[in-house]
PDB file of C-alpha atoms in Angstrom:
ATOM      1  CA  ASP G 113      -7.768  75.726 -53.862  1.00 52.00           C
ATOM      2  CA  ALA G 114      -5.712  76.353 -56.975  1.00 55.00           C
ATOM      3  CA  LYS G 115      -5.132  73.197 -58.973  1.00 85.00           C
ATOM      4  CA  THR G 116      -2.783  72.165 -61.746  1.00 92.00           C
ATOM      5  CA  THR G 117      -3.347  70.259 -64.978  1.00 93.00           C
ATOM      6  CA  GLN G 118      -0.674  68.109 -66.592  1.00 95.00           C
ATOM      7  CA  PRO G 119      -0.661  65.618 -69.474  1.00 96.00           C
ATOM      8  CA  ASN G 120      -0.908  62.048 -68.273  1.00 94.00           C
ATOM      9  CA  SER G 121       2.154  60.901 -70.178  1.00 96.00           C
ATOM     10  CA  MET G 122       4.965  62.041 -72.440  1.00 97.00           C
ATOM     11  CA  GLU G 123       7.809  60.379 -74.292  1.00 97.00           C
ATOM     12  CA  SER G 124      11.259  61.636 -75.057  1.00 96.00           C
ATOM     13  CA  ASN G 125      14.377  60.313 -76.696  1.00 96.00           C
ATOM     14  CA  GLU G 126      17.515  59.974 -74.666  1.00 96.00           C
ATOM     15  CA  GLU G 127      19.872  62.957 -74.823  1.00 95.00           C
ATOM     16  CA  GLU G 128      17.170  65.246 -76.202  1.00 95.00           C
ATOM     17  CA  PRO G 129      15.507  68.125 -74.321  1.00 95.00           C
ATOM     18  CA  VAL G 130      12.146  67.539 -72.659  1.00 97.00           C
ATOM     19  CA  HIS G 131       9.516  70.180 -71.997  1.00 98.00           C
ATOM     20  CA  LEU G 132       6.913  69.164 -69.425  1.00 98.00           C
ATOM     21  CA  PRO G 133       3.916  71.540 -69.345  1.00 97.00           C
ATOM     22  CA  CYS G 134       1.679  72.479 -66.446  1.00 97.00           C
ATOM     23  CA  ASN G 135      -1.425  74.662 -66.470  1.00 96.00           C
ATOM     24  CA  HIS G 136      -2.487  76.526 -63.343  1.00 94.00           C
ATOM     25  CA  SER G 137      -5.012  79.053 -64.552  1.00 93.00           C
ATOM     26  CA  THR G 138      -6.389  79.807 -61.059  1.00 90.00           C
ATOM     27  CA  ILE G 139      -3.010  80.536 -59.499  1.00 91.00           C
ATOM     28  CA  SER G 140      -2.999  83.360 -56.973  1.00 88.00           C
ATOM     29  CA  GLY G 141      -0.385  86.066 -56.789  1.00 87.00           C
ATOM     30  CA  THR G 142       1.402  84.506 -53.821  1.00 87.00           C
ATOM     31  CA  ASP G 143       1.436  80.874 -55.006  1.00 89.00           C
ATOM     32  CA  TYR G 144       4.811  79.355 -55.738  1.00 91.00           C
ATOM     33  CA  ILE G 145       5.116  76.747 -58.495  1.00 93.00           C
ATOM     34  CA  HIS G 146       6.911  73.599 -57.385  1.00 93.00           C
ATOM     35  CA  TRP G 147       7.988  70.567 -59.369  1.00 96.00           C
ATOM     36  CA  TYR G 148       8.701  67.149 -57.947  1.00 96.00           C
ATOM     37  CA  ARG G 149       9.496  63.849 -59.555  1.00 96.00           C
ATOM     38  CA  GLN G 150       8.993  60.301 -58.376  1.00 95.00           C
ATOM     39  CA  LEU G 151      11.135  57.433 -59.547  1.00 94.00           C
ATOM     40  CA  PRO G 152       9.757  53.895 -59.280  1.00 89.00           C
ATOM     41  CA  SER G 153       9.513  52.608 -55.704  1.00 88.00           C
ATOM     42  CA  GLN G 154      10.773  55.879 -54.230  1.00 92.00           C
ATOM     43  CA  GLY G 155       9.274  58.900 -52.575  1.00 94.00           C
ATOM     44  CA  PRO G 156       8.816  62.123 -54.530  1.00 94.00           C
ATOM     45  CA  GLU G 157      11.935  64.220 -54.956  1.00 95.00           C
ATOM     46  CA  TYR G 158      12.009  68.015 -55.077  1.00 94.00           C
ATOM     47  CA  VAL G 159      13.203  69.334 -58.451  1.00 96.00           C
ATOM     48  CA  ILE G 160      12.723  73.084 -58.630  1.00 95.00           C
ATOM     49  CA  HIS G 161      10.406  75.927 -57.724  1.00 93.00           C
ATOM     50  CA  GLY G 162       9.731  79.513 -58.732  1.00 93.00           C
ATOM     51  CA  LEU G 163       7.388  82.449 -58.274  1.00 93.00           C
ATOM     52  CA  THR G 164       7.589  84.742 -61.299  1.00 93.00           C
ATOM     53  CA  SER G 165      11.000  84.526 -62.906  1.00 91.00           C
ATOM     54  CA  ASN G 166      12.529  81.599 -64.739  1.00 93.00           C
ATOM     55  CA  VAL G 167      14.755  79.452 -62.553  1.00 93.00           C
ATOM     56  CA  ASN G 168      17.678  77.147 -63.224  1.00 94.00           C
ATOM     57  CA  ASN G 169      19.385  74.573 -61.060  1.00 92.00           C
ATOM     58  CA  ARG G 170      21.559  71.544 -61.606  1.00 89.00           C
ATOM     59  CA  MET G 171      18.581  69.301 -62.282  1.00 88.00           C
ATOM     60  CA  ALA G 172      16.343  71.372 -64.533  1.00 95.00           C
ATOM     61  CA  SER G 173      15.014  74.741 -65.601  1.00 97.00           C
ATOM     62  CA  LEU G 174      11.611  76.207 -64.867  1.00 97.00           C
ATOM     63  CA  ALA G 175      10.017  78.564 -67.355  1.00 97.00           C
ATOM     64  CA  ILE G 176       7.046  80.526 -66.026  1.00 97.00           C
ATOM     65  CA  ALA G 177       4.616  82.258 -68.361  1.00 96.00           C
ATOM     66  CA  GLU G 178       4.298  86.002 -68.010  1.00 95.00           C
ATOM     67  CA  ASP G 179       0.693  85.695 -66.764  1.00 95.00           C
ATOM     68  CA  ARG G 180       1.781  82.802 -64.486  1.00 95.00           C
ATOM     69  CA  LYS G 181      -1.088  80.641 -65.670  1.00 95.00           C
ATOM     70  CA  SER G 182       1.263  78.009 -66.990  1.00 96.00           C
ATOM     71  CA  SER G 183       4.797  76.774 -66.525  1.00 97.00           C
ATOM     72  CA  THR G 184       7.189  74.360 -68.168  1.00 97.00           C
ATOM     73  CA  LEU G 185       9.793  72.131 -66.610  1.00 98.00           C
ATOM     74  CA  ILE G 186      12.744  71.717 -68.929  1.00 97.00           C
ATOM     75  CA  LEU G 187      15.149  68.825 -68.762  1.00 96.00           C
ATOM     76  CA  HIS G 188      17.949  69.910 -71.044  1.00 93.00           C
ATOM     77  CA  ARG G 189      19.234  66.477 -71.917  1.00 94.00           C
ATOM     78  CA  ALA G 190      17.059  63.546 -70.895  1.00 95.00           C
ATOM     79  CA  THR G 191      18.688  60.398 -69.597  1.00 96.00           C
ATOM     80  CA  LEU G 192      17.150  57.027 -68.847  1.00 95.00           C
ATOM     81  CA  ARG G 193      17.356  57.932 -65.154  1.00 94.00           C
ATOM     82  CA  ASP G 194      14.939  60.811 -65.756  1.00 96.00           C
ATOM     83  CA  ALA G 195      12.091  58.379 -66.450  1.00 97.00           C
ATOM     84  CA  ALA G 196       9.670  59.187 -63.638  1.00 96.00           C
ATOM     85  CA  VAL G 197       6.339  60.749 -62.768  1.00 95.00           C
ATOM     86  CA  TYR G 198       6.647  64.530 -62.660  1.00 97.00           C
ATOM     87  CA  TYR G 199       4.323  66.543 -60.453  1.00 95.00           C
ATOM     88  CA  CYS G 200       3.595  70.238 -60.686  1.00 95.00           C
ATOM     89  CA  ILE G 201       1.986  71.699 -57.551  1.00 92.00           C
ATOM     90  CA  LEU G 202       1.190  75.116 -56.173  1.00 90.00           C
ATOM     91  CA  SER G 203       2.507  76.078 -52.766  1.00 86.00           C
ATOM     92  CA  PRO G 204       0.579  78.983 -51.273  1.00 82.00           C
ATOM     93  CA  GLY G 205       2.724  81.822 -50.056  1.00 74.00           C
ATOM     94  CA  TRP G 206       0.520  82.556 -47.089  1.00 67.00           C
ATOM     95  CA  GLY G 207      -1.838  79.600 -46.987  1.00 61.00           C
ATOM     96  CA  SER G 208      -2.153  76.425 -45.044  1.00 67.00           C
ATOM     97  CA  ALA G 209      -0.064  73.312 -45.455  1.00 68.00           C
ATOM     98  CA  ARG G 210      -3.379  71.579 -46.105  1.00 65.00           C
ATOM     99  CA  GLN G 211      -3.301  73.133 -49.578  1.00 70.00           C
ATOM    100  CA  LEU G 212      -0.207  71.215 -50.684  1.00 75.00           C
ATOM    101  CA  THR G 213      -2.089  68.867 -52.964  1.00 77.00           C
ATOM    102  CA  PHE G 214      -0.700  66.689 -55.720  1.00 85.00           C
ATOM    103  CA  GLY G 215      -2.449  65.613 -58.894  1.00 82.00           C
ATOM    104  CA  SER G 216      -1.668  62.517 -60.935  1.00 82.00           C
ATOM    105  CA  GLY G 217       1.388  64.029 -62.621  1.00 92.00           C
ATOM    106  CA  THR G 218       3.004  63.268 -65.986  1.00 96.00           C
ATOM    107  CA  GLN G 219       4.624  59.892 -66.584  1.00 95.00           C
ATOM    108  CA  LEU G 220       7.784  60.577 -68.580  1.00 97.00           C
ATOM    109  CA  THR G 221       9.168  57.726 -70.635  1.00 97.00           C
ATOM    110  CA  VAL G 222      12.699  58.130 -71.990  1.00 97.00           C
ATOM    111  CA  LEU G 223      13.493  56.035 -75.032  1.00 96.00           C
ATOM    112  CA  PRO G 224      17.071  54.856 -75.634  1.00 93.00           C
TER     113      PRO G 224
ATOM    114  CA  ASP R 219      16.324  61.405 -48.471  1.00 52.00           C
ATOM    115  CA  ALA R 220      17.001  64.543 -46.425  1.00 63.00           C
ATOM    116  CA  GLY R 221      17.370  62.538 -43.228  1.00 92.00           C
ATOM    117  CA  ILE R 222      13.915  60.957 -43.201  1.00 96.00           C
ATOM    118  CA  THR R 223      13.382  57.388 -42.108  1.00 96.00           C
ATOM    119  CA  GLN R 224      10.067  55.602 -42.336  1.00 97.00           C
ATOM    120  CA  SER R 225       9.393  52.361 -40.502  1.00 96.00           C
ATOM    121  CA  PRO R 226       8.421  49.732 -41.207  1.00 97.00           C
ATOM    122  CA  ARG R 227       9.065  49.744 -44.957  1.00 96.00           C
ATOM    123  CA  HIS R 228       6.550  46.972 -45.535  1.00 97.00           C
ATOM    124  CA  LYS R 229       3.719  45.657 -43.406  1.00 97.00           C
ATOM    125  CA  VAL R 230       0.911  43.179 -43.860  1.00 97.00           C
ATOM    126  CA  THR R 231      -1.861  43.242 -41.315  1.00 96.00           C
ATOM    127  CA  GLU R 232      -5.378  41.959 -40.877  1.00 97.00           C
ATOM    128  CA  THR R 233      -8.584  43.938 -41.008  1.00 97.00           C
ATOM    129  CA  GLY R 234      -9.523  45.353 -37.630  1.00 97.00           C
ATOM    130  CA  THR R 235      -6.035  45.433 -36.139  1.00 96.00           C
ATOM    131  CA  PRO R 236      -4.322  48.652 -35.061  1.00 96.00           C
ATOM    132  CA  VAL R 237      -1.276  49.768 -37.021  1.00 97.00           C
ATOM    133  CA  THR R 238       1.260  52.500 -36.317  1.00 98.00           C
ATOM    134  CA  LEU R 239       3.661  53.884 -38.879  1.00 98.00           C
ATOM    135  CA  ARG R 240       6.631  55.938 -37.801  1.00 98.00           C
ATOM    136  CA  CYS R 241       8.431  58.822 -39.461  1.00 98.00           C
ATOM    137  CA  HIS R 242      11.725  59.995 -38.023  1.00 98.00           C
ATOM    138  CA  GLN R 243      13.649  63.045 -39.225  1.00 97.00           C
ATOM    139  CA  THR R 244      17.090  64.363 -38.389  1.00 96.00           C
ATOM    140  CA  GLU R 245      16.644  67.785 -40.067  1.00 94.00           C
ATOM    141  CA  ASN R 246      14.856  69.538 -37.200  1.00 93.00           C
ATOM    142  CA  HIS R 247      12.136  70.723 -39.592  1.00 93.00           C
ATOM    143  CA  ARG R 248       9.035  72.080 -37.935  1.00 91.00           C
ATOM    144  CA  TYR R 249       6.469  70.716 -40.399  1.00 92.00           C
ATOM    145  CA  MET R 250       5.827  67.027 -40.983  1.00 94.00           C
ATOM    146  CA  TYR R 251       3.214  65.403 -43.224  1.00 94.00           C
ATOM    147  CA  TRP R 252       1.636  62.053 -43.943  1.00 96.00           C
ATOM    148  CA  TYR R 253       0.455  61.306 -47.486  1.00 95.00           C
ATOM    149  CA  ARG R 254      -1.006  58.193 -49.014  1.00 96.00           C
ATOM    150  CA  GLN R 255      -0.563  57.216 -52.635  1.00 94.00           C
ATOM    151  CA  ASP R 256      -2.986  55.053 -54.558  1.00 92.00           C
ATOM    152  CA  PRO R 257      -3.286  54.316 -58.284  1.00 84.00           C
ATOM    153  CA  GLY R 258      -5.461  56.924 -59.958  1.00 76.00           C
ATOM    154  CA  HIS R 259      -5.433  59.270 -56.964  1.00 78.00           C
ATOM    155  CA  GLY R 260      -1.897  60.568 -56.811  1.00 82.00           C
ATOM    156  CA  LEU R 261      -0.650  61.744 -53.421  1.00 90.00           C
ATOM    157  CA  ARG R 262      -3.292  62.752 -50.897  1.00 91.00           C
ATOM    158  CA  LEU R 263      -2.611  64.511 -47.620  1.00 92.00           C
ATOM    159  CA  ILE R 264      -3.816  62.629 -44.527  1.00 95.00           C
ATOM    160  CA  HIS R 265      -2.576  64.767 -41.631  1.00 95.00           C
ATOM    161  CA  TYR R 266       0.188  67.209 -40.982  1.00 93.00           C
ATOM    162  CA  SER R 267       1.949  68.673 -37.980  1.00 94.00           C
ATOM    163  CA  TYR R 268       3.233  72.207 -37.520  1.00 91.00           C
ATOM    164  CA  GLY R 269       5.021  71.585 -34.242  1.00 92.00           C
ATOM    165  CA  VAL R 270       5.198  69.323 -31.211  1.00 95.00           C
ATOM    166  CA  LYS R 271       1.643  68.337 -30.264  1.00 94.00           C
ATOM    167  CA  ASP R 272       0.254  70.579 -33.047  1.00 94.00           C
ATOM    168  CA  THR R 273      -1.507  68.664 -35.809  1.00 95.00           C
ATOM    169  CA  ASP R 274      -4.260  69.233 -38.338  1.00 93.00           C
ATOM    170  CA  LYS R 275      -6.299  67.205 -40.788  1.00 93.00           C
ATOM    171  CA  GLY R 276      -5.695  66.828 -44.489  1.00 91.00           C
ATOM    172  CA  GLU R 277      -8.128  65.844 -47.193  1.00 88.00           C
ATOM    173  CA  VAL R 278      -8.358  62.117 -46.307  1.00 93.00           C
ATOM    174  CA  SER R 279      -8.057  62.007 -42.522  1.00 95.00           C
ATOM    175  CA  ASP R 280     -10.986  59.709 -41.664  1.00 96.00           C
ATOM    176  CA  GLY R 281      -9.785  56.495 -40.017  1.00 96.00           C
ATOM    177  CA  TYR R 282      -6.366  57.931 -39.164  1.00 97.00           C
ATOM    178  CA  SER R 283      -4.883  59.646 -36.142  1.00 97.00           C
ATOM    179  CA  VAL R 284      -1.460  61.171 -35.613  1.00 98.00           C
ATOM    180  CA  SER R 285       0.779  62.163 -32.773  1.00 98.00           C
ATOM    181  CA  ARG R 286       3.905  64.219 -32.444  1.00 98.00           C
ATOM    182  CA  SER R 287       5.514  64.190 -29.018  1.00 96.00           C
ATOM    183  CA  LYS R 288       8.995  65.115 -30.276  1.00 96.00           C
ATOM    184  CA  THR R 289      10.185  67.299 -33.120  1.00 96.00           C
ATOM    185  CA  GLU R 290      11.825  64.362 -34.850  1.00 97.00           C
ATOM    186  CA  ASP R 291       8.994  61.822 -34.728  1.00 98.00           C
ATOM    187  CA  PHE R 292       5.548  61.833 -36.367  1.00 98.00           C
ATOM    188  CA  LEU R 293       3.373  58.768 -35.905  1.00 98.00           C
ATOM    189  CA  LEU R 294       0.430  57.726 -38.042  1.00 98.00           C
ATOM    190  CA  THR R 295      -2.044  55.309 -36.467  1.00 98.00           C
ATOM    191  CA  LEU R 296      -4.796  53.313 -38.069  1.00 97.00           C
ATOM    192  CA  GLU R 297      -6.969  52.462 -35.090  1.00 93.00           C
ATOM    193  CA  SER R 298      -8.741  49.605 -36.872  1.00 96.00           C
ATOM    194  CA  ALA R 299      -7.272  48.899 -40.273  1.00 97.00           C
ATOM    195  CA  THR R 300      -9.566  48.355 -43.251  1.00 97.00           C
ATOM    196  CA  SER R 301      -8.818  47.035 -46.724  1.00 96.00           C
ATOM    197  CA  SER R 302      -9.388  50.525 -48.150  1.00 96.00           C
ATOM    198  CA  GLN R 303      -6.325  51.648 -46.212  1.00 97.00           C
ATOM    199  CA  THR R 304      -4.074  49.385 -48.235  1.00 97.00           C
ATOM    200  CA  SER R 305      -1.725  51.923 -49.763  1.00 97.00           C
ATOM    201  CA  VAL R 306       1.763  53.325 -49.864  1.00 97.00           C
ATOM    202  CA  TYR R 307       2.279  55.906 -47.139  1.00 98.00           C
ATOM    203  CA  PHE R 308       4.808  58.696 -47.469  1.00 97.00           C
ATOM    204  CA  CYS R 309       6.104  61.001 -44.801  1.00 97.00           C
ATOM    205  CA  ALA R 310       7.390  64.444 -45.747  1.00 95.00           C
ATOM    206  CA  ILE R 311       9.033  67.331 -43.937  1.00 94.00           C
ATOM    207  CA  SER R 312       9.497  71.003 -44.640  1.00 90.00           C
ATOM    208  CA  GLU R 313      10.283  74.326 -43.140  1.00 85.00           C
ATOM    209  CA  PRO R 314       7.121  76.416 -42.520  1.00 77.00           C
ATOM    210  CA  PRO R 315       5.273  76.411 -45.860  1.00 68.00           C
ATOM    211  CA  LYS R 316       5.531  80.049 -46.854  1.00 71.00           C
ATOM    212  CA  GLY R 317       5.494  79.016 -50.484  1.00 72.00           C
ATOM    213  CA  ASN R 318       9.187  78.590 -51.131  1.00 79.00           C
ATOM    214  CA  SER R 319       9.809  75.702 -48.740  1.00 85.00           C
ATOM    215  CA  PRO R 320      10.218  72.422 -50.611  1.00 89.00           C
ATOM    216  CA  LEU R 321       8.826  69.176 -49.300  1.00 90.00           C
ATOM    217  CA  HIS R 322      11.294  66.374 -48.673  1.00 94.00           C
ATOM    218  CA  PHE R 323       9.888  62.857 -48.716  1.00 95.00           C
ATOM    219  CA  GLY R 324      10.834  59.548 -47.194  1.00 96.00           C
ATOM    220  CA  ASN R 325      10.863  56.348 -49.214  1.00 94.00           C
ATOM    221  CA  GLY R 326       7.484  55.178 -48.068  1.00 96.00           C
ATOM    222  CA  THR R 327       5.784  52.349 -46.190  1.00 97.00           C
ATOM    223  CA  ARG R 328       3.827  49.814 -48.186  1.00 97.00           C
ATOM    224  CA  LEU R 329       0.858  48.677 -46.098  1.00 98.00           C
ATOM    225  CA  THR R 330      -1.362  45.769 -47.050  1.00 97.00           C
ATOM    226  CA  VAL R 331      -4.541  45.119 -45.092  1.00 97.00           C
ATOM    227  CA  THR R 332      -5.968  41.650 -45.706  1.00 96.00           C
TER     228      THR R 332
END
């Protein structure tokens, strides 16, 4: 199964942009890239997903490398409420739900 | 929370006792999942369901069973709880996972087995 690699932790200053990287060198052509985040004492929350093109929504932007072996979640202006663990996972286009596996994610700390 | 309710939110039980956790959804999603989350292991899939009475194992299914008799309810049972099953359990739902279907999670059940 395709896996992802993320840094264990990152820090950002409040009101500055944050770029959270994810490597997925074994991604297959039909795998979607999903990002979730988990605030303390809550369940994971869907953030954004994409296949090949960059995506924007009200929460964040997703930049996908041309070879799709890496992606970056962009928070345009970090707030203290964005402090969370961010997970990058691959969702197979035609595979089994059993393949929806999460790694340890990136712990984002936002400094005031 | 996308209409997902997990119960109970907290439970303490003794080793060897049976425990059932409930996940209830109001979204009419076909797929439901049970994950456990432990320090150093992230989220791991226990079992999932792709319809009423249709279930399959995840990566850490030993010691757990599930049942789905109605679209809205997915039950996770620990037949004989062990201390290694102390964890936070999350239920999730989705449309059929064709790649672009996000998972929506409940707020979890914290289970302590003493």
